[in-house]
């Protein structure tokens, strides 16, 4: 028998996979490491999920999430043909690489950005081409406008900086290749750029139900853009890429937006309070338009802060990536969780 590893393509053998934030089995930890929403889905959404769990489970779901796409189209004042739904926005980011980039071609991303992009490029046998953001996470002055695919995390992750639609439009106007604006955190930002996906034929906006809408567990994201790009993405997705419960939950979410808008405001208020509290304790904290803050902690190396906070049952995120090693990304939890964080920081500094 051959070594089973010899059956695996060398590209896959050598791949460094994406490392998701830890989902700990330990109970009682305060989880500020994966930008989940501290508040549960609305009672109406939970009810819709519960009533969907019946004998229907034996049937396949709608293959293109038709009802949800119709609702999303209404929400964004476009047509269902402008929308594709995915198993999380991660799936749609991966489909974009497969749809727009030849193996061996180029995947460009404004960096630092979402660390999944280079992994998607490598998986496809494509080259990763980072275009450096400015030191304050401002948009780069130069990038390859002809790259077949460019990702922009907007607002930025892990930096948290938001961009105005005017400055993003400047990028769209100049760009020739496909451009994905990854708006995972748009619900916590001052502005979003969805209209650009409906205005420019090469622009797609990716959104998720994971962050603002508390549905990480069910994995629902979507992209909006020109029908030609959207139908190309539909061609290469799995036939039933979004499970039926997720479709029902996301549809019910769109029927209860007032509930979620209150949550966005609560998260934003906690973010501003946490920013001020951490700054008073000597942390450098970048202004954020997301549900997390990107900080440079004082006194000890960031990795040591990660370990010391964990010892106090608080999980935050540290990236072992060059240029980011002195930072901690801290998700915004409930007010009680953020109070516990600030207390733990004070105790560590004592
Ligand atoms: C910038 C960015 N895009 C996309 C995603 C993935 O979202 P989803 O849960 O919809 O796959 C994340 C998740 O952390 C993210 O940070």
GROMACS .gro file of C-alpha atoms and ligand atoms in nm:
model
  366
    1UNK     CA    1   0.000   0.000   0.000
    2UNK     CA    2   0.120   0.347  -0.085
    3UNK     CA    3   0.168   0.601   0.188
    4UNK     CA    4  -0.182   0.760   0.200
    5UNK     CA    5  -0.015   1.102   0.205
    6UNK     CA    6   0.119   1.032  -0.145
    7UNK     CA    7  -0.245   1.030  -0.263
    8UNK     CA    8  -0.289   1.390  -0.156
    9UNK     CA    9  -0.205   1.665  -0.409
   10UNK     CA   10   0.120   1.840  -0.319
   11UNK     CA   11  -0.069   2.171  -0.314
   12UNK     CA   12  -0.295   2.035  -0.039
   13UNK     CA   13  -0.009   1.868   0.147
   14UNK     CA   14   0.173   2.198   0.171
   15UNK     CA   15  -0.133   2.411   0.248
   16UNK     CA   16  -0.147   2.609   0.573
   17UNK     CA   17  -0.519   2.603   0.647
   18UNK     CA   18  -0.714   2.894   0.793
   19UNK     CA   19  -0.708   2.880   1.171
   20UNK     CA   20  -1.048   2.980   1.313
   21UNK     CA   21  -1.070   3.136   1.659
   22UNK     CA   22  -1.103   2.877   1.933
   23UNK     CA   23  -1.452   2.744   2.018
   24UNK     CA   24  -1.370   2.622   2.369
   25UNK     CA   25  -1.536   2.320   2.526
   26UNK     CA   26  -1.476   2.468   2.870
   27UNK     CA   27  -1.786   2.627   3.021
   28UNK     CA   28  -1.783   2.970   3.184
   29UNK     CA   29  -1.531   3.137   2.954
   30UNK     CA   30  -1.601   3.488   2.831
   31UNK     CA   31  -1.561   3.457   2.455
   32UNK     CA   32  -1.427   3.774   2.298
   33UNK     CA   33  -1.226   3.598   2.027
   34UNK     CA   34  -1.445   3.537   1.720
   35UNK     CA   35  -1.658   3.851   1.682
   36UNK     CA   36  -1.981   3.671   1.761
   37UNK     CA   37  -2.280   3.878   1.866
   38UNK     CA   38  -2.337   3.875   2.244
   39UNK     CA   39  -2.715   3.889   2.198
   40UNK     CA   40  -2.930   3.594   2.088
   41UNK     CA   41  -3.145   3.589   1.774
   42UNK     CA   42  -3.484   3.756   1.823
   43UNK     CA   43  -3.768   3.555   1.983
   44UNK     CA   44  -3.948   3.559   1.645
   45UNK     CA   45  -3.647   3.406   1.472
   46UNK     CA   46  -3.609   3.139   1.742
   47UNK     CA   47  -3.979   3.059   1.706
   48UNK     CA   48  -3.945   3.032   1.326
   49UNK     CA   49  -3.655   2.791   1.369
   50UNK     CA   50  -3.841   2.579   1.625
   51UNK     CA   51  -4.154   2.552   1.413
   52UNK     CA   52  -3.944   2.456   1.110
   53UNK     CA   53  -3.815   2.145   1.284
   54UNK     CA   54  -4.075   1.892   1.176
   55UNK     CA   55  -4.127   1.620   0.915
   56UNK     CA   56  -4.001   1.865   0.646
   57UNK     CA   57  -3.648   1.770   0.746
   58UNK     CA   58  -3.665   1.474   0.507
   59UNK     CA   59  -3.700   1.710   0.208
   60UNK     CA   60  -3.425   1.901   0.027
   61UNK     CA   61  -3.439   2.276   0.082
   62UNK     CA   62  -3.501   2.527  -0.195
   63UNK     CA   63  -3.182   2.503  -0.402
   64UNK     CA   64  -3.132   2.876  -0.456
   65UNK     CA   65  -3.285   3.007  -0.131
   66UNK     CA   66  -3.553   3.173  -0.340
   67UNK     CA   67  -3.770   3.322  -0.063
   68UNK     CA   68  -3.467   3.459   0.119
   69UNK     CA   69  -3.325   3.604  -0.204
   70UNK     CA   70  -3.657   3.776  -0.274
   71UNK     CA   71  -3.658   3.927   0.077
   72UNK     CA   72  -3.295   4.038   0.044
   73UNK     CA   73  -3.371   4.192  -0.295
   74UNK     CA   74  -3.654   4.394  -0.143
   75UNK     CA   75  -3.431   4.496   0.147
   76UNK     CA   76  -3.161   4.623  -0.088
   77UNK     CA   77  -3.399   4.753  -0.358
   78UNK     CA   78  -3.267   4.524  -0.629
   79UNK     CA   79  -3.378   4.202  -0.803
   80UNK     CA   80  -3.334   3.844  -0.677
   81UNK     CA   81  -3.100   3.800  -0.978
   82UNK     CA   82  -2.862   4.040  -0.803
   83UNK     CA   83  -2.831   3.807  -0.502
   84UNK     CA   84  -2.666   3.475  -0.420
   85UNK     CA   85  -2.689   3.316  -0.075
   86UNK     CA   86  -2.409   3.102   0.066
   87UNK     CA   87  -2.320   2.872   0.351
   88UNK     CA   88  -2.172   3.171   0.533
   89UNK     CA   89  -2.005   3.448   0.337
   90UNK     CA   90  -1.688   3.237   0.356
   91UNK     CA   91  -1.837   3.004   0.095
   92UNK     CA   92  -1.905   3.296  -0.139
   93UNK     CA   93  -1.551   3.432  -0.097
   94UNK     CA   94  -1.420   3.088  -0.195
   95UNK     CA   95  -1.657   3.068  -0.492
   96UNK     CA   96  -1.533   3.410  -0.610
   97UNK     CA   97  -1.177   3.280  -0.628
   98UNK     CA   98  -1.290   2.978  -0.830
   99UNK     CA   99  -1.513   3.190  -1.051
  100UNK     CA  100  -1.280   3.479  -1.140
  101UNK     CA  101  -0.923   3.351  -1.106
  102UNK     CA  102  -0.747   3.092  -1.322
  103UNK     CA  103  -0.535   2.843  -1.123
  104UNK     CA  104  -0.190   3.003  -1.123
  105UNK     CA  105  -0.352   3.348  -1.146
  106UNK     CA  106  -0.358   3.626  -0.893
  107UNK     CA  107  -0.576   3.695  -0.589
  108UNK     CA  108  -0.516   4.046  -0.463
  109UNK     CA  109  -0.630   4.174  -0.125
  110UNK     CA  110  -0.582   4.495   0.066
  111UNK     CA  111  -0.369   4.396   0.365
  112UNK     CA  112  -0.397   4.353   0.653
  113UNK     CA  113  -0.741   4.209   0.582
  114UNK     CA  114  -0.940   3.894   0.653
  115UNK     CA  115  -0.676   3.623   0.681
  116UNK     CA  116  -0.888   3.372   0.489
  117UNK     CA  117  -0.811   3.532   0.149
  118UNK     CA  118  -0.454   3.399   0.110
  119UNK     CA  119  -0.574   3.054   0.215
  120UNK     CA  120  -0.843   3.060  -0.053
  121UNK     CA  121  -0.581   3.165  -0.308
  122UNK     CA  122  -0.344   2.886  -0.204
  123UNK     CA  123  -0.623   2.627  -0.213
  124UNK     CA  124  -0.694   2.726  -0.571
  125UNK     CA  125  -0.325   2.719  -0.670
  126UNK     CA  126  -0.335   3.096  -0.719
  127UNK     CA  127  -0.088   3.360  -0.607
  128UNK     CA  128  -0.165   3.586  -0.309
  129UNK     CA  129  -0.086   3.946  -0.384
  130UNK     CA  130  -0.129   4.175  -0.083
  131UNK     CA  131  -0.162   4.549  -0.151
  132UNK     CA  132  -0.056   4.721   0.171
  133UNK     CA  133  -0.298   4.951   0.347
  134UNK     CA  134  -0.148   5.268   0.491
  135UNK     CA  135  -0.015   5.258   0.848
  136UNK     CA  136  -0.348   5.391   0.977
  137UNK     CA  137  -0.535   5.122   0.776
  138UNK     CA  138  -0.630   5.382   0.512
  139UNK     CA  139  -0.684   5.252   0.158
  140UNK     CA  140  -0.364   5.202  -0.045
  141UNK     CA  141  -0.260   5.464  -0.298
  142UNK     CA  142  -0.159   5.197  -0.553
  143UNK     CA  143  -0.272   4.843  -0.629
  144UNK     CA  144  -0.301   4.624  -0.938
  145UNK     CA  145  -0.621   4.744  -1.101
  146UNK     CA  146  -0.607   4.455  -1.348
  147UNK     CA  147  -0.588   4.172  -1.090
  148UNK     CA  148  -0.870   3.932  -1.183
  149UNK     CA  149  -0.998   3.942  -0.825
  150UNK     CA  150  -0.938   4.185  -0.539
  151UNK     CA  151  -1.077   4.160  -0.188
  152UNK     CA  152  -1.129   4.462   0.038
  153UNK     CA  153  -1.239   4.403   0.395
  154UNK     CA  154  -1.464   4.699   0.463
  155UNK     CA  155  -1.481   4.794   0.745
  156UNK     CA  156  -1.134   4.654   0.788
  157UNK     CA  157  -1.061   4.343   0.991
  158UNK     CA  158  -0.860   4.317   1.202
  159UNK     CA  159  -0.804   4.696   1.215
  160UNK     CA  160  -1.170   4.797   1.256
  161UNK     CA  161  -1.135   5.107   1.038
  162UNK     CA  162  -1.433   5.202   0.823
  163UNK     CA  163  -1.418   5.354   0.476
  164UNK     CA  164  -1.660   5.605   0.327
  165UNK     CA  165  -1.854   5.495   0.020
  166UNK     CA  166  -1.693   5.791  -0.161
  167UNK     CA  167  -1.340   5.659  -0.106
  168UNK     CA  168  -1.449   5.305  -0.197
  169UNK     CA  169  -1.615   5.438  -0.509
  170UNK     CA  170  -1.278   5.586  -0.611
  171UNK     CA  171  -1.136   5.234  -0.599
  172UNK     CA  172  -1.433   5.090  -0.793
  173UNK     CA  173  -1.403   5.352  -1.066
  174UNK     CA  174  -1.036   5.272  -1.126
  175UNK     CA  175  -1.052   4.896  -1.084
  176UNK     CA  176  -1.079   4.670  -1.389
  177UNK     CA  177  -1.091   4.321  -1.234
  178UNK     CA  178  -1.361   4.177  -1.011
  179UNK     CA  179  -1.373   4.357  -0.677
  180UNK     CA  180  -1.529   4.205  -0.366
  181UNK     CA  181  -1.615   4.442  -0.082
  182UNK     CA  182  -1.633   4.211   0.217
  183UNK     CA  183  -1.882   4.392   0.441
  184UNK     CA  184  -1.907   4.135   0.720
  185UNK     CA  185  -1.911   4.415   0.980
  186UNK     CA  186  -2.119   4.674   0.789
  187UNK     CA  187  -2.398   4.669   1.048
  188UNK     CA  188  -2.169   4.835   1.302
  189UNK     CA  189  -2.029   5.097   1.061
  190UNK     CA  190  -2.127   5.455   0.978
  191UNK     CA  191  -2.175   5.371   0.611
  192UNK     CA  192  -2.195   5.075   0.377
  193UNK     CA  193  -2.126   5.048   0.007
  194UNK     CA  194  -2.392   4.807  -0.112
  195UNK     CA  195  -2.510   5.054  -0.372
  196UNK     CA  196  -2.168   5.023  -0.543
  197UNK     CA  197  -2.239   4.658  -0.622
  198UNK     CA  198  -2.556   4.765  -0.800
  199UNK     CA  199  -2.382   5.049  -0.981
  200UNK     CA  200  -2.053   4.891  -1.101
  201UNK     CA  201  -2.062   4.573  -1.307
  202UNK     CA  202  -1.736   4.438  -1.161
  203UNK     CA  203  -1.819   4.498  -0.793
  204UNK     CA  204  -1.969   4.245  -0.550
  205UNK     CA  205  -2.060   4.314  -0.188
  206UNK     CA  206  -2.044   4.022   0.058
  207UNK     CA  207  -2.260   4.031   0.372
  208UNK     CA  208  -2.323   3.785   0.652
  209UNK     CA  209  -2.594   3.698   0.904
  210UNK     CA  210  -2.318   3.587   1.143
  211UNK     CA  211  -2.219   3.917   1.303
  212UNK     CA  212  -2.506   4.168   1.317
  213UNK     CA  213  -2.778   3.903   1.312
  214UNK     CA  214  -2.647   3.649   1.565
  215UNK     CA  215  -2.669   3.349   1.331
  216UNK     CA  216  -2.309   3.219   1.311
  217UNK     CA  217  -2.431   2.873   1.407
  218UNK     CA  218  -2.650   2.841   1.097
  219UNK     CA  219  -2.398   2.977   0.843
  220UNK     CA  220  -2.574   3.223   0.612
  221UNK     CA  221  -2.410   3.492   0.400
  222UNK     CA  222  -2.490   3.653   0.067
  223UNK     CA  223  -2.344   3.853  -0.213
  224UNK     CA  224  -2.503   4.130  -0.417
  225UNK     CA  225  -2.384   4.232  -0.761
  226UNK     CA  226  -2.440   4.232  -1.133
  227UNK     CA  227  -2.665   3.943  -1.253
  228UNK     CA  228  -2.393   3.815  -1.487
  229UNK     CA  229  -2.142   3.773  -1.203
  230UNK     CA  230  -2.410   3.639  -0.968
  231UNK     CA  231  -2.530   3.376  -1.216
  232UNK     CA  232  -2.169   3.267  -1.275
  233UNK     CA  233  -2.133   3.212  -0.900
  234UNK     CA  234  -2.463   3.017  -0.894
  235UNK     CA  235  -2.324   2.784  -1.161
  236UNK     CA  236  -2.038   2.662  -0.943
  237UNK     CA  237  -2.201   2.641  -0.600
  238UNK     CA  238  -2.329   2.316  -0.451
  239UNK     CA  239  -2.688   2.248  -0.554
  240UNK     CA  240  -2.821   2.281  -0.197
  241UNK     CA  241  -2.556   2.505  -0.048
  242UNK     CA  242  -2.777   2.668   0.217
  243UNK     CA  243  -2.964   2.439   0.455
  244UNK     CA  244  -3.338   2.481   0.502
  245UNK     CA  245  -3.333   2.588   0.867
  246UNK     CA  246  -3.078   2.857   0.784
  247UNK     CA  247  -3.296   2.986   0.500
  248UNK     CA  248  -3.598   3.006   0.732
  249UNK     CA  249  -3.401   3.174   1.012
  250UNK     CA  250  -3.246   3.436   0.782
  251UNK     CA  251  -3.584   3.510   0.622
  252UNK     CA  252  -3.743   3.555   0.967
  253UNK     CA  253  -3.452   3.782   1.063
  254UNK     CA  254  -3.538   4.018   0.778
  255UNK     CA  255  -3.895   4.035   0.913
  256UNK     CA  256  -3.768   4.156   1.250
  257UNK     CA  257  -3.508   4.419   1.162
  258UNK     CA  258  -3.616   4.665   1.434
  259UNK     CA  259  -3.500   4.411   1.695
  260UNK     CA  260  -3.156   4.383   1.535
  261UNK     CA  261  -3.111   4.756   1.485
  262UNK     CA  262  -3.141   4.794   1.863
  263UNK     CA  263  -2.867   4.532   1.904
  264UNK     CA  264  -2.636   4.713   1.660
  265UNK     CA  265  -2.676   5.026   1.873
  266UNK     CA  266  -2.607   4.837   2.196
  267UNK     CA  267  -2.289   4.682   2.052
  268UNK     CA  268  -2.172   5.019   1.920
  269UNK     CA  269  -2.232   5.185   2.260
  270UNK     CA  270  -2.037   4.907   2.438
  271UNK     CA  271  -1.757   4.938   2.182
  272UNK     CA  272  -1.719   5.310   2.247
  273UNK     CA  273  -1.725   5.259   2.624
  274UNK     CA  274  -1.468   4.975   2.603
  275UNK     CA  275  -1.244   5.186   2.380
  276UNK     CA  276  -1.243   5.466   2.638
  277UNK     CA  277  -1.190   5.226   2.931
  278UNK     CA  278  -0.898   5.045   2.765
  279UNK     CA  279  -0.734   5.371   2.661
  280UNK     CA  280  -0.746   5.488   3.024
  281UNK     CA  281  -0.558   5.169   3.115
  282UNK     CA  282  -0.278   5.238   2.867
  283UNK     CA  283  -0.401   5.037   2.567
  284UNK     CA  284  -0.367   5.190   2.225
  285UNK     CA  285  -0.708   5.134   2.064
  286UNK     CA  286  -0.782   5.210   1.700
  287UNK     CA  287  -1.120   5.374   1.632
  288UNK     CA  288  -1.350   5.091   1.526
  289UNK     CA  289  -1.658   5.063   1.305
  290UNK     CA  290  -1.701   4.693   1.377
  291UNK     CA  291  -1.799   4.472   1.671
  292UNK     CA  292  -1.438   4.442   1.788
  293UNK     CA  293  -1.148   4.667   1.884
  294UNK     CA  294  -0.790   4.625   1.769
  295UNK     CA  295  -0.553   4.717   2.047
  296UNK     CA  296  -0.187   4.742   2.137
  297UNK     CA  297  -0.166   4.643   2.504
  298UNK     CA  298   0.084   4.805   2.742
  299UNK     CA  299   0.360   4.658   2.958
  300UNK     CA  300   0.366   4.290   2.839
  301UNK     CA  301   0.384   4.133   2.493
  302UNK     CA  302   0.039   4.076   2.338
  303UNK     CA  303   0.083   3.697   2.352
  304UNK     CA  304   0.138   3.722   2.726
  305UNK     CA  305  -0.183   3.927   2.759
  306UNK     CA  306  -0.365   3.655   2.566
  307UNK     CA  307  -0.243   3.392   2.816
  308UNK     CA  308  -0.301   3.606   3.125
  309UNK     CA  309  -0.656   3.691   3.018
  310UNK     CA  310  -0.723   3.327   2.941
  311UNK     CA  311  -0.605   3.233   3.291
  312UNK     CA  312  -0.885   3.468   3.404
  313UNK     CA  313  -1.131   3.290   3.174
  314UNK     CA  314  -1.141   3.561   2.907
  315UNK     CA  315  -1.062   3.462   2.548
  316UNK     CA  316  -0.940   3.727   2.305
  317UNK     CA  317  -0.762   3.691   1.969
  318UNK     CA  318  -0.391   3.721   1.900
  319UNK     CA  319  -0.258   3.685   1.546
  320UNK     CA  320   0.078   3.525   1.499
  321UNK     CA  321   0.121   3.721   1.175
  322UNK     CA  322   0.409   3.951   1.098
  323UNK     CA  323   0.329   4.312   1.185
  324UNK     CA  324   0.032   4.215   1.405
  325UNK     CA  325   0.208   4.029   1.687
  326UNK     CA  326   0.195   4.326   1.925
  327UNK     CA  327  -0.186   4.356   1.898
  328UNK     CA  328  -0.490   4.196   2.052
  329UNK     CA  329  -0.828   4.188   1.884
  330UNK     CA  330  -1.109   4.201   2.137
  331UNK     CA  331  -1.468   4.129   2.031
  332UNK     CA  332  -1.743   4.339   2.186
  333UNK     CA  333  -1.949   4.129   2.424
  334UNK     CA  334  -2.234   4.225   2.656
  335UNK     CA  335  -2.179   4.513   2.899
  336UNK     CA  336  -2.125   4.264   3.181
  337UNK     CA  337  -1.860   4.081   2.976
  338UNK     CA  338  -1.682   4.405   2.889
  339UNK     CA  339  -1.689   4.507   3.257
  340UNK     CA  340  -1.529   4.171   3.342
  341UNK     CA  341  -1.261   4.234   3.078
  342UNK     CA  342  -1.179   4.577   3.219
  343UNK     CA  343  -1.165   4.434   3.573
  344UNK     CA  344  -0.929   4.158   3.455
  345UNK     CA  345  -0.704   4.409   3.276
  346UNK     CA  346  -0.687   4.624   3.591
  347UNK     CA  347  -0.597   4.320   3.800
  348UNK     CA  348  -0.326   4.214   3.554
  349UNK     CA  349  -0.176   4.564   3.557
  350UNK     CA  350  -0.169   4.577   3.940
  351LIG     C1  351  -1.405   4.000   0.719
  351LIG     C2  352  -1.485   3.874   0.731
  351LIG     N1  353  -1.548   3.826   0.624
  351LIG     C3  354  -1.620   3.713   0.631
  351LIG     C4  355  -1.631   3.643   0.747
  351LIG     C5  356  -1.705   3.513   0.747
  351LIG     O1  357  -1.834   3.525   0.780
  351LIG     P1  358  -1.935   3.403   0.768
  351LIG     O2  359  -1.964   3.358   0.905
  351LIG     O3  360  -2.053   3.460   0.697
  351LIG     O4  361  -1.869   3.297   0.684
  351LIG     C6  362  -1.567   3.688   0.861
  351LIG     C7  363  -1.577   3.611   0.986
  351LIG     O5  364  -1.513   3.630   1.083
  351LIG     C8  365  -1.492   3.807   0.854
  351LIG     O6  366  -1.426   3.852   0.961
   0.00000   0.00000   0.00000
